[in-house]
Amino acid sequence: MGPAEAHKSLEYLTGALKAPRIKQDAVRIAATARDQHWSYEEYLAAVLEREVAARNASGARLRVKAAGFPAIKTAEDFDFTAQTAITHSDYAAMASGRYLAEAGNIVLLGPPGTGKTHLATALGITACHQGHRVLYATAVDWVHRLKDAHHTGRLDAELTKLGRFRLIIIDEVGYLPFEQEAANLFFQLISTRYEKASLILTSNLPFARWGEVFGDVTIAAAMIDRIVHHAEVHTLKGSSYRLKTLGTESLPSTTHQTT
Ligand code: ADP
Ligand code: MG
């Protein structure tokens, strides 16, 4: 087979494999390979590498889209000098993803505007890039979702389905109190994931006040027990970054009780 036929054949074969990057780059990389006297194996690896890297990137893009983050936030846009309760190296340790491998949890507590949603989102996006499926919703939305499933007899199926997500983010626990059914459903979400898959939770309330959220100190205690058994808890501090950026730091900041 001459070079022209080989080229044609490559067009067909890469099309059949649905490998557009190989089609794009195989000839160009071959020129480099000849130039630099690569082995056949080195050439093949370089070409496949191109395709795999592109597929991973597009997989990550899809996972980020499917996760339903309220906005795209990354650690690069987070000012760690404005939030000293968490250092860049604390963050980097979490972002390494060890908690995901260990089915551990991360809890971010603190008053409004201190960066809880920002950091939870940044960690979620990193997890997507590490190849994990992630879902984000507020506590209220999670409860809606579970209630919906429950009322149509699909609760078990829904919990099983959610179990396939390596990370679930539950934002804003505590902004609205739950009635009993909601608290029970929420408890089931927490307990089905316990030691199986990770959670990131955020709350404006310290654990001591979760009884108020769930209307029942026993259920709150049982929940907290499962959440913190393998968890890293950070209590963010300071006044709202939202107000800071408006240049209204002089506004009275909300008082906050820490755990
Ligand atoms: P919370 O969820 O704790 O109420 P957010 O994470 O939503 O707060 O933060 C409020 C806004 O301020 C967001 O736009 C967020 O990106 C920004 N923000 C908060 N803290 C920081 C920070 N330390 N550096 C950069 N942006 C921040
Ligand atoms: Mg928030």
Short mmCIF file of N, CA, C and O in Angstrom, two decimals, residues 33-100:
data_model
loop_
_atom_site.label_atom_id
_atom_site.label_comp_id
_atom_site.label_asym_id
_atom_site.label_seq_id
_atom_site.Cartn_x
_atom_site.Cartn_y
_atom_site.Cartn_z
N ALA A 33 7.17 11.95 13.86
CA ALA A 33 7.74 10.65 14.23
C ALA A 33 8.92 10.28 13.31
O ALA A 33 9.95 9.82 13.78
N ARG A 34 8.72 10.53 12.01
CA ARG A 34 9.81 10.22 11.06
C ARG A 34 11.02 11.09 11.33
O ARG A 34 12.15 10.62 11.38
N ASP A 35 10.73 12.37 11.54
CA ASP A 35 11.77 13.34 11.85
C ASP A 35 12.61 12.93 13.04
O ASP A 35 13.82 13.05 13.05
N GLN A 36 11.88 12.50 14.10
CA GLN A 36 12.56 12.25 15.37
C GLN A 36 12.83 10.77 15.61
O GLN A 36 13.19 10.38 16.71
N HIS A 37 12.65 9.97 14.57
CA HIS A 37 12.95 8.53 14.64
C HIS A 37 12.26 7.82 15.80
O HIS A 37 12.89 7.09 16.56
N TRP A 38 10.95 8.08 15.95
CA TRP A 38 10.19 7.36 16.98
C TRP A 38 10.04 5.90 16.58
O TRP A 38 10.02 5.57 15.39
N SER A 39 9.85 5.04 17.59
CA SER A 39 9.50 3.65 17.30
C SER A 39 8.03 3.60 16.88
O SER A 39 7.29 4.57 17.08
N TYR A 40 7.62 2.50 16.29
CA TYR A 40 6.20 2.34 15.94
C TYR A 40 5.33 2.50 17.17
O TYR A 40 4.26 3.10 17.13
N GLU A 41 5.79 1.91 18.28
CA GLU A 41 5.01 1.98 19.53
C GLU A 41 4.85 3.41 19.99
O GLU A 41 3.77 3.81 20.43
N GLU A 42 5.94 4.18 19.90
CA GLU A 42 5.87 5.59 20.34
C GLU A 42 4.87 6.36 19.49
O GLU A 42 4.10 7.18 19.99
N TYR A 43 4.89 6.09 18.22
CA TYR A 43 3.97 6.78 17.32
C TYR A 43 2.51 6.42 17.66
O TYR A 43 1.66 7.29 17.81
N LEU A 44 2.27 5.14 17.79
CA LEU A 44 0.90 4.69 18.10
C LEU A 44 0.42 5.31 19.41
O LEU A 44 -0.70 5.81 19.49
N ALA A 45 1.29 5.32 20.42
CA ALA A 45 0.92 5.88 21.72
C ALA A 45 0.59 7.37 21.58
O ALA A 45 -0.40 7.86 22.14
N ALA A 46 1.39 8.10 20.80
CA ALA A 46 1.17 9.55 20.64
C ALA A 46 -0.18 9.82 19.98
O ALA A 46 -0.90 10.73 20.37
N VAL A 47 -0.49 9.02 19.00
CA VAL A 47 -1.75 9.22 18.27
C VAL A 47 -2.94 8.89 19.17
O VAL A 47 -3.91 9.65 19.24
N LEU A 48 -2.86 7.77 19.86
CA LEU A 48 -3.97 7.36 20.73
C LEU A 48 -4.14 8.35 21.88
O LEU A 48 -5.26 8.66 22.28
N GLU A 49 -3.02 8.84 22.36
CA GLU A 49 -3.01 9.82 23.46
C GLU A 49 -3.88 11.03 23.10
O GLU A 49 -4.66 11.52 23.90
N ARG A 50 -3.71 11.49 21.87
CA ARG A 50 -4.44 12.66 21.38
C ARG A 50 -5.96 12.42 21.47
O ARG A 50 -6.71 13.23 21.95
N GLU A 51 -6.36 11.25 21.02
CA GLU A 51 -7.78 10.92 21.02
C GLU A 51 -8.33 10.78 22.45
O GLU A 51 -9.39 11.29 22.77
N VAL A 52 -7.56 10.10 23.29
CA VAL A 52 -8.02 9.87 24.66
C VAL A 52 -8.12 11.20 25.42
O VAL A 52 -9.11 11.43 26.13
N ALA A 53 -7.14 12.07 25.25
CA ALA A 53 -7.17 13.37 25.94
C ALA A 53 -8.40 14.16 25.51
O ALA A 53 -9.10 14.75 26.35
N ALA A 54 -8.68 14.15 24.23
CA ALA A 54 -9.84 14.91 23.73
C ALA A 54 -11.13 14.31 24.25
O ALA A 54 -12.06 15.01 24.62
N ARG A 55 -11.19 12.98 24.29
CA ARG A 55 -12.42 12.33 24.81
C ARG A 55 -12.62 12.64 26.28
O ARG A 55 -13.73 12.91 26.72
N ASN A 56 -11.54 12.60 27.05
CA ASN A 56 -11.66 12.91 28.48
C ASN A 56 -12.16 14.33 28.68
O ASN A 56 -13.02 14.58 29.52
N ALA A 57 -11.61 15.25 27.89
CA ALA A 57 -12.02 16.65 28.04
C ALA A 57 -13.49 16.81 27.70
O ALA A 57 -14.22 17.51 28.39
N SER A 58 -13.94 16.14 26.65
CA SER A 58 -15.34 16.33 26.30
C SER A 58 -16.24 15.60 27.29
O SER A 58 -17.33 16.07 27.61
N GLY A 59 -15.76 14.49 27.86
CA GLY A 59 -16.50 13.81 28.93
C GLY A 59 -16.65 14.72 30.14
O GLY A 59 -17.74 14.84 30.71
N ALA A 60 -15.58 15.40 30.50
CA ALA A 60 -15.62 16.30 31.66
C ALA A 60 -16.60 17.43 31.39
O ALA A 60 -17.38 17.81 32.27
N ARG A 61 -16.57 17.96 30.18
CA ARG A 61 -17.50 19.04 29.82
C ARG A 61 -18.95 18.58 29.99
O ARG A 61 -19.78 19.29 30.54
N LEU A 62 -19.23 17.39 29.51
CA LEU A 62 -20.59 16.86 29.64
C LEU A 62 -20.97 16.64 31.09
O LEU A 62 -22.09 16.93 31.50
N ARG A 63 -20.02 16.13 31.88
CA ARG A 63 -20.32 15.88 33.30
C ARG A 63 -20.57 17.19 34.04
O ARG A 63 -21.46 17.26 34.88
N VAL A 64 -19.81 18.22 33.71
CA VAL A 64 -20.02 19.53 34.36
C VAL A 64 -21.40 20.05 34.00
O VAL A 64 -22.15 20.54 34.84
N LYS A 65 -21.77 19.91 32.75
CA LYS A 65 -23.08 20.39 32.29
C LYS A 65 -24.21 19.62 32.99
O LYS A 65 -25.18 20.21 33.47
N ALA A 66 -24.03 18.31 33.08
CA ALA A 66 -25.09 17.47 33.66
C ALA A 66 -25.22 17.67 35.18
O ALA A 66 -26.27 17.38 35.75
N ALA A 67 -24.16 18.17 35.81
CA ALA A 67 -24.18 18.28 37.27
C ALA A 67 -25.15 19.35 37.77
O ALA A 67 -25.62 19.27 38.91
N GLY A 68 -25.43 20.35 36.95
CA GLY A 68 -26.40 21.37 37.33
C GLY A 68 -25.89 22.40 38.32
O GLY A 68 -26.64 22.89 39.17
N PHE A 69 -24.62 22.77 38.20
CA PHE A 69 -24.08 23.81 39.09
C PHE A 69 -24.80 25.14 38.81
O PHE A 69 -25.12 25.44 37.67
N PRO A 70 -25.00 25.96 39.87
CA PRO A 70 -25.68 27.23 39.67
C PRO A 70 -24.82 28.22 38.87
O PRO A 70 -25.34 29.10 38.20
N ALA A 71 -23.51 28.07 38.95
CA ALA A 71 -22.59 28.92 38.17
C ALA A 71 -21.27 28.18 38.11
O ALA A 71 -21.03 27.27 38.91
N ILE A 72 -20.43 28.53 37.16
CA ILE A 72 -19.11 27.90 37.09
C ILE A 72 -18.16 28.69 37.98
O ILE A 72 -17.94 29.87 37.76
N LYS A 73 -17.64 28.01 39.00
CA LYS A 73 -16.71 28.66 39.93
C LYS A 73 -15.50 27.74 40.09
O LYS A 73 -15.67 26.52 40.17
N THR A 74 -14.34 28.33 40.14
CA THR A 74 -13.15 27.51 40.31
C THR A 74 -12.29 28.06 41.45
O THR A 74 -12.51 29.19 41.90
N ALA A 75 -11.32 27.26 41.85
CA ALA A 75 -10.42 27.71 42.91
C ALA A 75 -9.57 28.88 42.44
O ALA A 75 -9.15 29.71 43.24
N GLU A 76 -9.33 28.94 41.12
CA GLU A 76 -8.52 30.06 40.60
C GLU A 76 -9.23 31.40 40.85
O GLU A 76 -8.57 32.41 41.07
N ASP A 77 -10.57 31.42 40.83
CA ASP A 77 -11.24 32.70 41.11
C ASP A 77 -11.55 32.87 42.59
O ASP A 77 -12.26 33.79 42.96
N PHE A 78 -11.05 31.99 43.43
CA PHE A 78 -11.33 32.14 44.86
C PHE A 78 -10.15 32.83 45.55
O PHE A 78 -9.01 32.41 45.41
N ASP A 79 -10.46 33.88 46.29
CA ASP A 79 -9.42 34.63 46.98
C ASP A 79 -9.24 34.05 48.39
O ASP A 79 -10.04 34.33 49.28
N PHE A 80 -8.19 33.25 48.54
CA PHE A 80 -7.98 32.59 49.84
C PHE A 80 -7.50 33.57 50.91
O PHE A 80 -7.55 33.25 52.09
N THR A 81 -7.08 34.77 50.51
CA THR A 81 -6.69 35.75 51.53
C THR A 81 -7.93 36.40 52.13
O THR A 81 -7.89 36.96 53.22
N ALA A 82 -9.05 36.32 51.41
CA ALA A 82 -10.30 36.89 51.93
C ALA A 82 -11.05 35.88 52.80
O ALA A 82 -12.00 36.22 53.49
N GLN A 83 -10.64 34.62 52.73
CA GLN A 83 -11.31 33.57 53.51
C GLN A 83 -10.24 32.72 54.19
O GLN A 83 -9.77 31.75 53.63
N THR A 84 -9.86 33.16 55.40
CA THR A 84 -8.69 32.53 56.02
C THR A 84 -9.04 31.26 56.79
O THR A 84 -8.15 30.57 57.27
N ALA A 85 -10.33 30.94 56.89
CA ALA A 85 -10.71 29.72 57.60
C ALA A 85 -10.31 28.48 56.81
O ALA A 85 -10.28 27.37 57.33
N ILE A 86 -10.01 28.68 55.54
CA ILE A 86 -9.57 27.55 54.72
C ILE A 86 -8.36 28.01 53.91
O ILE A 86 -8.39 29.07 53.29
N THR A 87 -7.28 27.23 54.01
CA THR A 87 -6.06 27.65 53.29
C THR A 87 -6.06 27.02 51.90
O THR A 87 -6.80 26.07 51.64
N HIS A 88 -5.23 27.56 51.07
CA HIS A 88 -5.13 27.00 49.73
C HIS A 88 -4.70 25.53 49.80
O HIS A 88 -5.16 24.71 49.02
N SER A 89 -3.85 25.21 50.77
CA SER A 89 -3.40 23.82 50.83
C SER A 89 -4.48 22.89 51.39
O SER A 89 -4.58 21.74 50.97
N ASP A 90 -5.34 23.40 52.31
CA ASP A 90 -6.52 22.61 52.72
C ASP A 90 -7.36 22.30 51.48
O ASP A 90 -7.82 21.18 51.28
N TYR A 91 -7.55 23.35 50.68
CA TYR A 91 -8.38 23.19 49.50
C TYR A 91 -7.75 22.17 48.54
O TYR A 91 -8.42 21.27 48.04
N ALA A 92 -6.44 22.33 48.32
CA ALA A 92 -5.77 21.44 47.37
C ALA A 92 -5.86 19.99 47.82
O ALA A 92 -6.04 19.08 47.00
N ALA A 93 -5.77 19.78 49.14
CA ALA A 93 -5.88 18.40 49.65
C ALA A 93 -7.26 17.83 49.33
O ALA A 93 -7.38 16.68 48.92
N MET A 94 -8.29 18.66 49.51
CA MET A 94 -9.64 18.19 49.18
C MET A 94 -9.77 17.94 47.68
O MET A 94 -10.35 16.94 47.25
N ALA A 95 -9.23 18.86 46.90
CA ALA A 95 -9.37 18.76 45.45
C ALA A 95 -8.61 17.57 44.87
O ALA A 95 -8.90 17.13 43.76
N SER A 96 -7.68 17.01 45.63
CA SER A 96 -6.98 15.82 45.14
C SER A 96 -7.96 14.67 44.95
O SER A 96 -7.69 13.73 44.21
N GLY A 97 -9.09 14.76 45.63
CA GLY A 97 -10.15 13.77 45.41
C GLY A 97 -10.05 12.53 46.26
O GLY A 97 -10.76 11.56 46.03
N ARG A 98 -9.19 12.56 47.28
CA ARG A 98 -9.07 11.38 48.14
C ARG A 98 -10.39 11.04 48.82
O ARG A 98 -10.74 9.88 48.95
N TYR A 99 -11.12 12.07 49.23
CA TYR A 99 -12.40 11.82 49.90
C TYR A 99 -13.35 11.04 48.99
O TYR A 99 -14.15 10.24 49.47
N LEU A 100 -13.23 11.24 47.68
CA LEU A 100 -14.12 10.54 46.75
C LEU A 100 -13.78 9.05 46.72
O LEU A 100 -14.67 8.20 46.72
#
